[in-house]
Tab-separated table of C-alpha atoms in Angstrom:
chain	number	residue	atom	x	y	z
A	13	MET	CA	25.140	-1.946	-7.412
A	14	SER	CA	23.366	-4.981	-8.130
A	15	SER	CA	23.385	-5.509	-11.970
A	16	TYR	CA	20.171	-5.163	-13.747
A	17	THR	CA	18.295	-6.356	-15.995
A	18	SER	CA	19.389	-6.111	-19.442
A	19	PRO	CA	17.602	-4.808	-22.141
A	20	GLU	CA	18.059	-8.201	-24.198
A	21	GLU	CA	16.718	-10.629	-20.803
A	22	LEU	CA	13.717	-7.562	-20.392
A	23	GLU	CA	12.719	-8.861	-24.094
A	24	GLU	CA	12.145	-11.865	-23.863
A	25	ALA	CA	10.596	-11.246	-20.246
A	26	TYR	CA	7.768	-8.914	-21.929
A	27	ASN	CA	7.741	-11.470	-25.130
A	28	THR	CA	7.281	-14.223	-22.836
A	29	LEU	CA	4.810	-13.529	-21.129
A	30	PHE	CA	2.433	-11.925	-23.486
A	31	ALA	CA	2.890	-15.403	-24.749
A	32	THR	CA	1.856	-18.028	-22.013
A	33	PHE	CA	-1.234	-15.443	-21.845
A	34	LYS	CA	-2.230	-15.305	-25.153
A	35	THR	CA	-1.698	-19.995	-24.529
A	36	GLY	CA	-4.468	-19.246	-22.121
A	37	ARG	CA	-3.281	-21.236	-19.417
A	38	THR	CA	-3.061	-18.657	-16.416
A	39	LYS	CA	-6.979	-18.680	-16.660
A	40	ALA	CA	-7.558	-21.613	-15.133
A	41	LEU	CA	-8.235	-22.059	-11.872
A	42	ALA	CA	-6.480	-24.248	-10.517
A	43	TRP	CA	-3.075	-23.027	-12.725
A	44	ARG	CA	-4.118	-19.925	-10.487
A	45	LYS	CA	-4.289	-21.511	-6.984
A	46	TRP	CA	-0.897	-23.346	-7.074
A	47	GLN	CA	1.013	-20.144	-7.956
A	48	LEU	CA	-0.929	-18.937	-4.283
A	49	LYS	CA	-0.270	-21.753	-3.150
A	50	GLN	CA	4.033	-21.743	-4.261
A	51	ILE	CA	3.851	-17.861	-2.975
A	52	TRP	CA	3.458	-19.253	1.139
A	53	TRP	CA	5.615	-21.522	-0.162
A	54	MET	CA	7.907	-19.021	-1.541
A	55	ILE	CA	7.830	-16.567	2.285
A	56	VAL	CA	7.304	-20.083	4.804
A	57	ASP	CA	10.004	-21.720	3.034
A	58	ASN	CA	12.206	-18.788	3.388
A	59	GLU	CA	11.644	-16.592	5.875
A	60	GLU	CA	14.852	-15.850	7.946
A	61	ARG	CA	15.946	-14.642	4.576
A	62	ILE	CA	13.100	-11.921	4.404
A	63	VAL	CA	13.781	-10.572	7.871
A	64	GLN	CA	17.457	-10.389	7.313
A	65	ALA	CA	16.883	-9.055	3.749
A	66	LEU	CA	14.930	-6.453	5.368
A	67	HIS	CA	17.503	-5.592	8.274
A	68	THR	CA	19.988	-4.987	5.472
A	69	ASP	CA	18.209	-2.384	3.333
A	70	LEU	CA	15.721	-1.204	6.764
A	71	HIS	CA	17.207	-1.905	9.820
A	72	ARG	CA	13.829	-3.559	10.871
A	73	HIS	CA	13.727	-5.385	13.392
A	74	ALA	CA	12.806	-9.030	12.650
A	75	MET	CA	9.361	-9.075	15.459
A	76	GLU	CA	8.336	-5.910	12.588
A	77	THR	CA	8.698	-7.682	9.988
A	78	GLU	CA	6.648	-10.917	11.355
A	79	SER	CA	3.973	-8.532	12.459
A	80	SER	CA	3.520	-6.591	9.526
A	81	ASP	CA	4.827	-8.117	6.557
A	82	PHE	CA	4.442	-11.885	6.522
A	83	TYR	CA	1.637	-11.480	8.845
A	84	TYR	CA	-1.277	-9.989	6.370
A	85	LEU	CA	1.193	-11.316	3.466
A	86	LYS	CA	-0.166	-14.916	4.421
A	87	SER	CA	-3.430	-13.557	5.242
A	88	ASP	CA	-3.471	-12.047	2.337
A	89	ILE	CA	-2.961	-15.022	0.047
A	90	MET	CA	-5.209	-17.684	2.763
A	91	GLU	CA	-8.146	-15.419	1.764
A	92	HIS	CA	-7.530	-15.290	-2.073
A	93	ILE	CA	-6.838	-19.617	-2.107
A	94	ILE	CA	-9.605	-20.028	-0.313
A	95	HIS	CA	-12.463	-17.960	-1.821
A	96	LEU	CA	-10.597	-18.265	-5.333
A	97	GLU	CA	-13.895	-19.896	-6.854
A	98	GLN	CA	-16.705	-17.177	-5.699
A	99	TRP	CA	-14.847	-13.908	-6.329
A	100	ALA	CA	-13.702	-15.222	-9.572
A	101	ALA	CA	-17.960	-16.676	-10.363
A	102	ASP	CA	-19.379	-14.827	-13.313
A	103	GLU	CA	-22.201	-12.826	-11.886
A	104	ILE	CA	-25.284	-13.202	-12.313
A	105	SER	CA	-27.444	-10.082	-13.340
A	106	ASP	CA	-30.367	-8.958	-11.927
A	107	ALA	CA	-31.612	-7.809	-15.362
A	108	GLY	CA	-35.549	-8.686	-15.423
A	109	PHE	CA	-37.215	-11.212	-17.157
A	110	ILE	CA	-35.731	-11.037	-20.977
A	111	PHE	CA	-31.889	-10.554	-20.133
A	112	GLY	CA	-31.675	-12.208	-17.075
A	113	THR	CA	-34.300	-15.209	-18.053
A	114	LEU	CA	-34.710	-15.914	-21.188
A	115	GLY	CA	-31.390	-14.655	-21.958
A	116	ARG	CA	-28.873	-15.852	-19.393
A	117	ALA	CA	-27.261	-12.125	-18.789
A	118	ARG	CA	-23.882	-12.362	-16.685
A	119	ILE	CA	-21.073	-10.864	-16.405
A	120	ARG	CA	-17.300	-12.343	-16.839
A	121	LYS	CA	-14.893	-11.786	-15.091
A	122	GLU	CA	-11.621	-11.680	-17.250
A	123	PRO	CA	-7.863	-11.171	-16.777
A	124	LEU	CA	-6.521	-8.018	-18.082
A	125	GLY	CA	-3.690	-9.953	-19.701
A	126	VAL	CA	-0.444	-8.793	-18.219
A	127	ALA	CA	0.359	-6.964	-15.551
A	128	LEU	CA	3.139	-4.633	-14.769
A	129	VAL	CA	4.276	-4.485	-10.385
A	130	LEU	CA	6.015	-1.433	-9.374
A	131	GLY	CA	7.813	-2.541	-5.994
A	132	PRO	CA	8.443	0.822	-3.393
A	133	TRP	CA	11.568	0.755	-1.101
A	134	ASN	CA	9.630	0.974	2.260
A	135	PHE	CA	7.466	-2.432	2.935
A	136	PRO	CA	9.398	-4.649	-0.313
A	137	PHE	CA	8.221	-7.682	0.161
A	138	ALA	CA	4.622	-7.004	0.694
A	139	LEU	CA	4.865	-4.273	-0.882
A	140	THR	CA	5.481	-5.677	-3.985
A	141	LEU	CA	4.153	-9.081	-3.654
A	142	GLU	CA	-0.126	-7.893	-3.031
A	143	PRO	CA	-0.853	-6.448	-6.302
A	144	ALA	CA	1.468	-9.588	-7.349
A	145	ILE	CA	-0.706	-12.324	-5.943
A	146	ALA	CA	-4.184	-9.918	-6.964
A	147	ALA	CA	-3.058	-10.006	-10.706
A	148	THR	CA	-1.922	-13.384	-10.187
A	149	ALA	CA	-5.511	-14.639	-8.955
A	150	ALA	CA	-6.981	-12.883	-11.802
A	151	GLY	CA	-4.940	-15.219	-14.207
A	152	CYS	CA	-2.987	-12.623	-15.545
A	153	CYS	CA	0.947	-12.865	-16.746
A	154	VAL	CA	2.452	-10.400	-13.918
A	155	MET	CA	5.934	-8.550	-14.803
A	156	ILE	CA	7.341	-7.468	-11.141
A	157	LYS	CA	9.730	-3.886	-10.774
A	158	PRO	CA	11.066	-4.171	-7.384
A	159	SER	CA	12.395	-1.191	-5.924
A	160	GLU	CA	15.722	-0.644	-6.409
A	161	LEU	CA	16.805	0.811	-3.708
A	162	THR	CA	16.655	-1.827	-1.243
A	163	GLU	CA	19.243	-4.072	-2.520
A	164	ALA	CA	19.263	-6.822	-0.636
A	165	SER	CA	15.183	-7.206	-0.804
A	166	GLN	CA	15.601	-6.593	-5.008
A	167	LYS	CA	17.730	-9.352	-4.950
A	168	LEU	CA	16.236	-12.044	-2.880
A	169	LEU	CA	12.543	-11.335	-4.558
A	170	GLU	CA	14.513	-11.893	-7.943
A	171	GLU	CA	15.691	-14.908	-7.408
A	172	LEU	CA	12.865	-17.063	-5.210
A	173	VAL	CA	10.282	-15.711	-7.963
A	174	ALA	CA	12.428	-17.305	-10.441
A	175	ALA	CA	12.563	-20.856	-8.417
A	176	TYR	CA	8.740	-21.151	-7.092
A	177	LEU	CA	6.674	-19.609	-9.421
A	178	ASP	CA	5.675	-20.345	-13.409
A	179	PRO	CA	8.668	-18.329	-15.271
A	180	THR	CA	6.546	-18.210	-17.973
A	181	ALA	CA	4.290	-16.370	-16.719
A	182	ILE	CA	5.385	-13.823	-13.369
A	183	ARG	CA	8.405	-12.411	-13.796
A	184	VAL	CA	10.908	-10.300	-12.055
A	185	VAL	CA	12.858	-7.348	-13.710
A	186	THR	CA	15.651	-4.996	-12.375
A	187	GLY	CA	16.941	-1.692	-12.707
A	188	GLY	CA	17.030	1.885	-11.450
A	189	PRO	CA	14.802	5.072	-13.294
A	190	ARG	CA	16.673	4.896	-16.283
A	191	GLU	CA	15.804	1.044	-16.808
A	192	THR	CA	12.335	1.639	-15.026
A	193	GLY	CA	11.552	4.234	-18.237
A	194	GLU	CA	12.848	1.784	-19.933
A	195	ILE	CA	9.560	-1.093	-19.111
A	196	LEU	CA	7.523	2.007	-19.210
A	197	ASN	CA	8.081	2.275	-22.928
A	198	LEU	CA	6.008	-0.938	-23.275
A	199	ARG	CA	2.505	-1.132	-23.637
A	200	PHE	CA	1.315	-3.518	-20.930
A	201	ASP	CA	-2.746	-4.658	-19.849
A	202	HIS	CA	-2.034	-2.982	-16.380
A	203	ILE	CA	0.719	-0.716	-14.429
A	204	PHE	CA	0.463	-0.803	-10.529
A	205	PHE	CA	2.608	1.452	-8.640
A	206	THR	CA	2.946	2.275	-5.200
A	207	GLY	CA	4.861	4.832	-4.656
A	208	SER	CA	5.215	8.751	-3.991
A	209	SER	CA	2.864	10.847	-5.972
A	210	LYS	CA	5.747	13.407	-7.680
A	211	VAL	CA	6.729	9.378	-9.513
A	212	ALA	CA	3.424	8.423	-9.780
A	213	ARG	CA	3.156	11.316	-12.237
A	214	TYR	CA	5.953	10.324	-14.777
A	215	ILE	CA	4.225	6.133	-14.102
A	216	THR	CA	0.565	7.580	-15.581
A	217	ALA	CA	1.722	9.201	-18.524
A	218	ALA	CA	3.935	6.477	-19.656
A	219	ALA	CA	0.561	4.681	-19.457
A	220	ALA	CA	-1.713	7.183	-20.899
A	221	LYS	CA	0.761	6.950	-23.859
A	222	HIS	CA	-0.945	3.611	-24.788
A	223	LEU	CA	-3.723	3.527	-22.901
A	224	THR	CA	-3.114	1.725	-20.487
A	225	PRO	CA	-5.079	1.155	-17.368
A	226	THR	CA	-3.401	2.216	-13.594
A	227	VAL	CA	-4.395	2.211	-9.759
A	228	LEU	CA	-1.683	4.800	-7.863
A	229	GLU	CA	-1.333	3.942	-3.926
A	230	LEU	CA	0.406	6.591	-2.710
A	231	GLY	CA	0.150	8.622	0.373
A	232	GLY	CA	0.003	11.995	1.511
A	233	GLN	CA	-0.295	14.019	4.670
A	234	GLY	CA	-2.270	11.689	7.094
A	235	PRO	CA	-3.705	13.381	10.050
A	236	ALA	CA	-4.826	11.996	13.607
A	237	ILE	CA	-7.642	14.112	14.873
A	238	VAL	CA	-6.990	13.991	18.818
A	239	CYS	CA	-11.242	15.656	20.567
A	240	ALA	CA	-11.991	16.109	23.567
A	241	SER	CA	-13.972	13.123	24.350
A	242	ALA	CA	-10.793	11.170	23.175
A	243	ASP	CA	-8.703	8.664	25.178
A	244	VAL	CA	-6.475	11.128	25.187
A	245	ASP	CA	-3.822	7.558	26.942
A	246	LEU	CA	-5.283	5.571	23.604
A	247	ALA	CA	-4.575	8.107	21.570
A	248	ALA	CA	-1.693	9.327	22.751
A	249	LYS	CA	-0.515	4.964	22.488
A	250	ARG	CA	-1.625	4.673	19.296
A	251	ILE	CA	-0.178	7.527	17.025
A	252	ALA	CA	3.332	7.175	19.158
A	253	TRP	CA	2.890	3.601	17.564
A	254	ALA	CA	2.950	5.119	13.723
A	255	LYS	CA	5.067	7.250	14.406
A	256	TRP	CA	7.960	4.109	15.436
A	257	LEU	CA	6.527	1.312	12.721
A	258	ASN	CA	8.895	1.108	10.110
A	259	GLY	CA	10.730	4.460	11.340
A	260	GLY	CA	7.158	6.672	10.384
A	261	GLN	CA	7.619	5.536	7.107
A	262	VAL	CA	4.415	4.295	5.968
A	263	CYS	CA	1.848	5.626	3.807
A	264	LEU	CA	-0.485	4.842	6.424
A	265	SER	CA	1.673	6.551	8.970
A	266	VAL	CA	0.016	9.278	11.109
A	267	ASN	CA	1.759	12.575	9.461
A	268	HIS	CA	0.533	15.157	11.870
A	269	VAL	CA	-2.156	15.282	14.970
A	270	PHE	CA	-4.614	18.477	15.980
A	271	ALA	CA	-5.353	17.889	19.017
A	272	ASP	CA	-8.331	19.968	21.099
A	273	PRO	CA	-6.950	22.471	23.661
A	274	ALA	CA	-8.691	20.797	26.067
A	275	VAL	CA	-6.516	17.794	26.146
A	276	HIS	CA	-3.828	19.019	24.162
A	277	ASP	CA	-1.531	19.620	26.739
A	278	GLU	CA	-2.446	15.818	28.293
A	279	PHE	CA	-1.665	13.887	25.099
A	280	VAL	CA	1.683	15.853	24.558
A	281	GLU	CA	2.753	14.717	27.460
A	282	ARG	CA	1.266	10.478	27.623
A	283	LEU	CA	2.762	10.755	23.454
A	284	ARG	CA	6.512	11.569	26.213
A	285	TYR	CA	4.956	8.462	27.480
A	286	TRP	CA	4.385	6.187	25.110
A	287	ASN	CA	7.912	7.573	22.921
A	288	LYS	CA	9.650	7.095	26.305
A	289	LYS	CA	8.559	3.587	26.237
A	290	PHE	CA	8.932	2.524	22.619
A	291	ASP	CA	12.016	3.840	23.047
A	292	ALA	CA	14.006	1.814	25.066
A	293	GLY	CA	17.144	0.308	22.947
A	294	SER	CA	15.918	2.086	19.921
A	295	GLU	CA	19.187	3.869	18.927
A	296	ASN	CA	20.561	-0.744	18.161
A	297	GLU	CA	18.445	-2.937	16.986
A	298	GLN	CA	14.913	-2.115	18.357
A	299	MET	CA	13.973	0.960	15.683
A	300	CYS	CA	14.125	1.249	11.702
A	301	ARG	CA	17.074	3.597	10.302
A	302	ILE	CA	15.804	6.140	7.943
A	303	PHE	CA	16.353	4.448	4.570
A	304	ASN	CA	18.706	7.007	2.920
A	305	GLU	CA	21.009	10.091	3.346
A	306	SER	CA	18.819	11.675	1.148
A	307	ASN	CA	16.230	11.336	3.547
A	308	PHE	CA	17.958	11.696	6.583
A	309	ASP	CA	18.686	15.215	4.932
A	310	ARG	CA	15.468	16.271	3.589
A	311	LEU	CA	13.935	15.883	7.997
A	312	THR	CA	16.897	16.785	9.759
A	313	GLY	CA	16.710	20.315	7.154
A	314	LEU	CA	12.639	20.600	8.022
A	315	LEU	CA	13.362	20.115	11.590
A	316	LYS	CA	15.862	22.700	11.546
A	317	GLU	CA	13.619	25.518	9.803
A	318	SER	CA	10.722	24.202	12.307
A	319	LYS	CA	9.418	27.601	14.466
A	320	GLY	CA	8.196	25.045	17.109
A	321	ASP	CA	9.303	23.830	20.748
A	322	LYS	CA	10.591	20.146	20.065
A	323	VAL	CA	9.636	18.518	23.602
A	324	TYR	CA	10.844	15.079	22.620
A	325	GLY	CA	13.941	13.428	21.294
A	326	GLY	CA	15.767	14.758	18.414
A	327	LYS	CA	18.697	12.760	18.533
A	328	MET	CA	20.271	12.696	14.900
A	329	ASP	CA	23.366	10.136	13.183
A	330	ARG	CA	23.821	10.747	10.338
A	331	ALA	CA	26.425	8.045	9.734
A	332	SER	CA	23.762	5.299	11.115
A	333	LYS	CA	20.630	7.397	9.594
A	334	TYR	CA	19.101	6.873	13.036
A	335	ILE	CA	15.889	9.944	13.778
A	336	GLN	CA	14.801	9.144	17.804
A	337	PRO	CA	10.978	9.329	17.617
A	338	THR	CA	10.781	13.969	17.523
A	339	ILE	CA	7.501	15.688	18.875
A	340	VAL	CA	7.304	19.663	18.001
A	341	THR	CA	4.630	21.483	19.881
A	342	ASN	CA	3.446	25.150	18.576
A	343	VAL	CA	3.151	24.304	15.419
A	344	ASP	CA	0.466	25.720	12.695
A	345	MET	CA	0.179	25.313	9.268
A	346	GLN	CA	2.828	27.150	7.770
A	347	ASP	CA	5.349	25.649	9.300
A	348	SER	CA	8.652	23.512	7.693
A	349	LEU	CA	7.057	19.987	8.725
A	350	MET	CA	3.830	21.084	7.490
A	351	SER	CA	4.965	21.173	3.956
A	352	GLU	CA	5.214	17.897	3.208
A	353	GLU	CA	4.511	14.354	3.334
A	354	LEU	CA	7.030	13.327	6.421
A	355	PHE	CA	7.343	9.533	5.913
A	356	GLY	CA	9.617	9.500	9.513
A	357	PRO	CA	9.766	9.771	13.020
A	358	VAL	CA	8.731	12.716	13.472
A	359	CYS	CA	5.003	14.131	15.101
A	360	PRO	CA	4.430	17.715	14.365
A	361	VAL	CA	1.247	19.232	17.016
A	362	ILE	CA	-0.662	21.679	15.914
A	363	LYS	CA	-4.264	23.045	18.580
A	364	ALA	CA	-6.916	23.148	16.995
A	365	ASN	CA	-10.496	22.094	17.684
A	366	PRO	CA	-12.522	19.417	15.490
A	367	VAL	CA	-13.903	21.857	13.171
A	368	THR	CA	-10.784	23.987	12.707
A	369	ALA	CA	-8.994	20.594	12.621
A	370	TYR	CA	-11.433	19.593	9.183
A	371	GLN	CA	-10.896	21.831	7.888
A	372	ALA	CA	-8.012	22.492	7.763
A	373	VAL	CA	-7.513	18.712	6.522
A	374	ASN	CA	-10.279	19.796	3.443
A	375	SER	CA	-7.252	23.086	2.972
A	376	MET	CA	-4.566	20.108	1.596
A	377	PRO	CA	-4.621	17.405	-0.751
A	378	HIS	CA	-7.159	14.466	-0.108
A	379	PRO	CA	-4.268	11.981	2.218
A	380	LEU	CA	-5.021	8.440	1.877
A	381	ALA	CA	-6.147	7.926	5.549
A	382	ILE	CA	-7.870	10.026	8.616
A	383	TYR	CA	-8.161	9.292	12.088
A	384	ILE	CA	-10.137	10.433	14.435
A	385	PHE	CA	-10.199	10.073	18.356
A	386	SER	CA	-13.497	11.179	20.171
A	387	ARG	CA	-16.312	9.720	21.926
A	388	ASP	CA	-19.017	11.595	20.746
A	389	PRO	CA	-21.042	10.101	17.679
A	390	ARG	CA	-21.750	13.574	16.723
A	391	GLU	CA	-18.658	14.387	16.620
A	392	ILE	CA	-17.110	11.921	14.264
A	393	ASP	CA	-20.520	11.569	11.897
A	394	GLU	CA	-19.574	15.578	11.723
A	395	MET	CA	-15.613	15.245	10.195
A	396	VAL	CA	-16.097	12.243	7.757
A	397	ASN	CA	-19.397	13.849	5.898
A	398	ASN	CA	-17.374	17.211	6.114
A	399	THR	CA	-13.832	15.688	4.493
A	400	ASN	CA	-12.706	13.631	1.745
A	401	SER	CA	-10.016	10.975	2.195
A	402	GLY	CA	-8.313	6.926	1.794
A	403	GLY	CA	-9.948	5.498	4.668
A	404	VAL	CA	-11.000	6.437	7.617
A	405	THR	CA	-9.960	5.167	11.369
A	406	ILE	CA	-11.544	5.704	14.439
A	407	ASN	CA	-9.765	5.251	17.926
A	408	ASP	CA	-6.991	3.637	16.028
A	409	ILE	CA	-4.541	3.844	12.784
A	410	MET	CA	-4.204	1.682	10.259
A	411	MET	CA	-7.410	-1.055	10.841
A	412	HIS	CA	-9.410	0.073	7.390
A	413	ALA	CA	-6.018	-1.548	5.803
A	414	GLY	CA	-6.874	-4.357	7.118
A	415	VAL	CA	-10.731	-4.543	6.387
A	416	PRO	CA	-11.674	-8.449	5.775
A	417	ASN	CA	-12.504	-7.902	1.427
A	418	ALA	CA	-13.196	-3.965	1.535
A	419	PRO	CA	-10.928	-1.944	-0.677
A	420	PHE	CA	-7.990	-0.114	0.474
A	421	GLY	CA	-7.184	2.956	-1.738
A	422	GLY	CA	-6.782	5.889	-2.361
A	423	VAL	CA	-8.521	9.211	-3.364
A	424	GLY	CA	-6.721	12.619	-5.296
A	425	GLU	CA	-3.492	13.043	-4.305
A	426	SER	CA	-3.789	10.065	-2.351
A	427	GLY	CA	-4.116	7.595	-5.468
A	428	TYR	CA	-6.723	6.659	-7.602
A	429	GLY	CA	-8.103	2.776	-7.242
A	430	ALA	CA	-8.600	-0.211	-5.051
A	431	TYR	CA	-7.522	-3.872	-4.456
A	432	HIS	CA	-7.113	-6.439	-1.556
A	433	GLY	CA	-9.530	-9.442	-1.255
A	434	LYS	CA	-11.780	-9.823	-3.572
A	435	HIS	CA	-11.386	-5.547	-5.241
A	436	GLY	CA	-7.723	-6.472	-5.645
A	437	LEU	CA	-9.279	-9.448	-8.137
A	438	ASN	CA	-11.362	-6.730	-9.581
A	439	THR	CA	-8.624	-4.317	-9.754
A	440	PHE	CA	-6.428	-6.811	-12.952
A	441	SER	CA	-9.886	-8.086	-14.222
A	442	HIS	CA	-12.660	-6.881	-17.097
A	443	THR	CA	-16.119	-6.968	-16.399
A	444	ARG	CA	-17.656	-8.538	-19.811
A	445	THR	CA	-21.502	-9.169	-19.747
A	446	VAL	CA	-22.555	-12.070	-21.438
A	447	VAL	CA	-26.049	-12.727	-23.138
A	448	ALA	CA	-27.726	-15.170	-25.569
A	449	PRO	CA	-31.756	-14.715	-25.624
A	450	PRO	CA	-33.141	-17.357	-27.595
A	451	THR	CA	-33.975	-17.310	-31.124
A	452	TRP	CA	-37.810	-17.563	-31.737
A	453	LEU	CA	-37.768	-14.318	-29.429
A	454	ASP	CA	-37.545	-13.273	-33.595
A	455	LYS	CA	-41.575	-14.266	-33.439
A	456	VAL	CA	-41.876	-11.236	-31.448
A	457	MET	CA	-38.334	-8.943	-32.524
A	458	GLY	CA	-39.419	-9.450	-35.503
A	459	PHE	CA	-40.094	-5.367	-35.551
A	460	ARG	CA	-35.758	-5.357	-36.105
């Protein structure tokens, strides 16, 4: 076990960040851009070490890290660097002649202050650094708390941030549940948390004591709905990939599938086909393992309790925490596999038409994403209009999370608040209205 940040070190880091922010130094666009560039080089210079850390923690293949973590982090940094002046600039309010023309009303974006970023274990670099990038771009000082569960990644992130970034403004602190509780006893100007809804309740309770605003990026039981008009092979391929990516341990993954009775059997057959394609060599190096024994036991327990039919996969090895991608059919809404977010490579398939499917979706907490596979525009509109979720991707998986300058976030149990692009900068900013009416207006407003 790594040694965690001591109470004395935490106090020193906390006081340093607040003292730095009071100087106003982090508000300068030049400082913000320099730190963003340093994050870029921190990643580029250490790609091999990051790949190795993620393999140690998650048994993740290098190609998966390169195509997910590195690609999105680099794209995000470049977007912030290119557009920083535009995103951070004052907005001219459409305030009419008196306030707008004469009063020169404008809306400033002020950094909130010192932000606490609490990272998750499933993407310990990407989903920890992305909100830190947004906070830095907004001009905040940042305390980063990586997940202690991914020990190799935590250790490397702590080392790299100290080596590459301004240590008076951006710090990594480490700790388990007890230490995290001590961190949350402190007052921050903003808290950004990525993780489970269970832990989020503790975060928001702690934040409420200080009236600290929070953003919660959670998850939920995100469904895919495969309609009779769908390109069934494409739907099966995309869903199999979603269950493969990071071993299905992705907040945006497909939790379960509603397949129209007209295409149910064809869909299951094509899902089996694509799982076989992706499955080649998975027992060796190509697939992430289930993160820990606790999650392995949880998933295998749900599978054993299920009344459904296992039609593909099911190989398990607790020693290596390997679960083969598994398809389960003849599942209903009361099945054990529908009792919670699966967060693993298990895919329950429920036979249901689109109306029954979206009614079932509405009986559950709002998910982070809904995936609709259909070639009928009216059918698509009906499902979008009659459901609610953090986002929707049609005829694909997870693509809405990559739309440039579009907000990404949840609703209800899947979280609140949003980031990505300018929306991330706005999340860590206070919008401050400034107006300067000319003094001669007193001649016409002397009644006051």
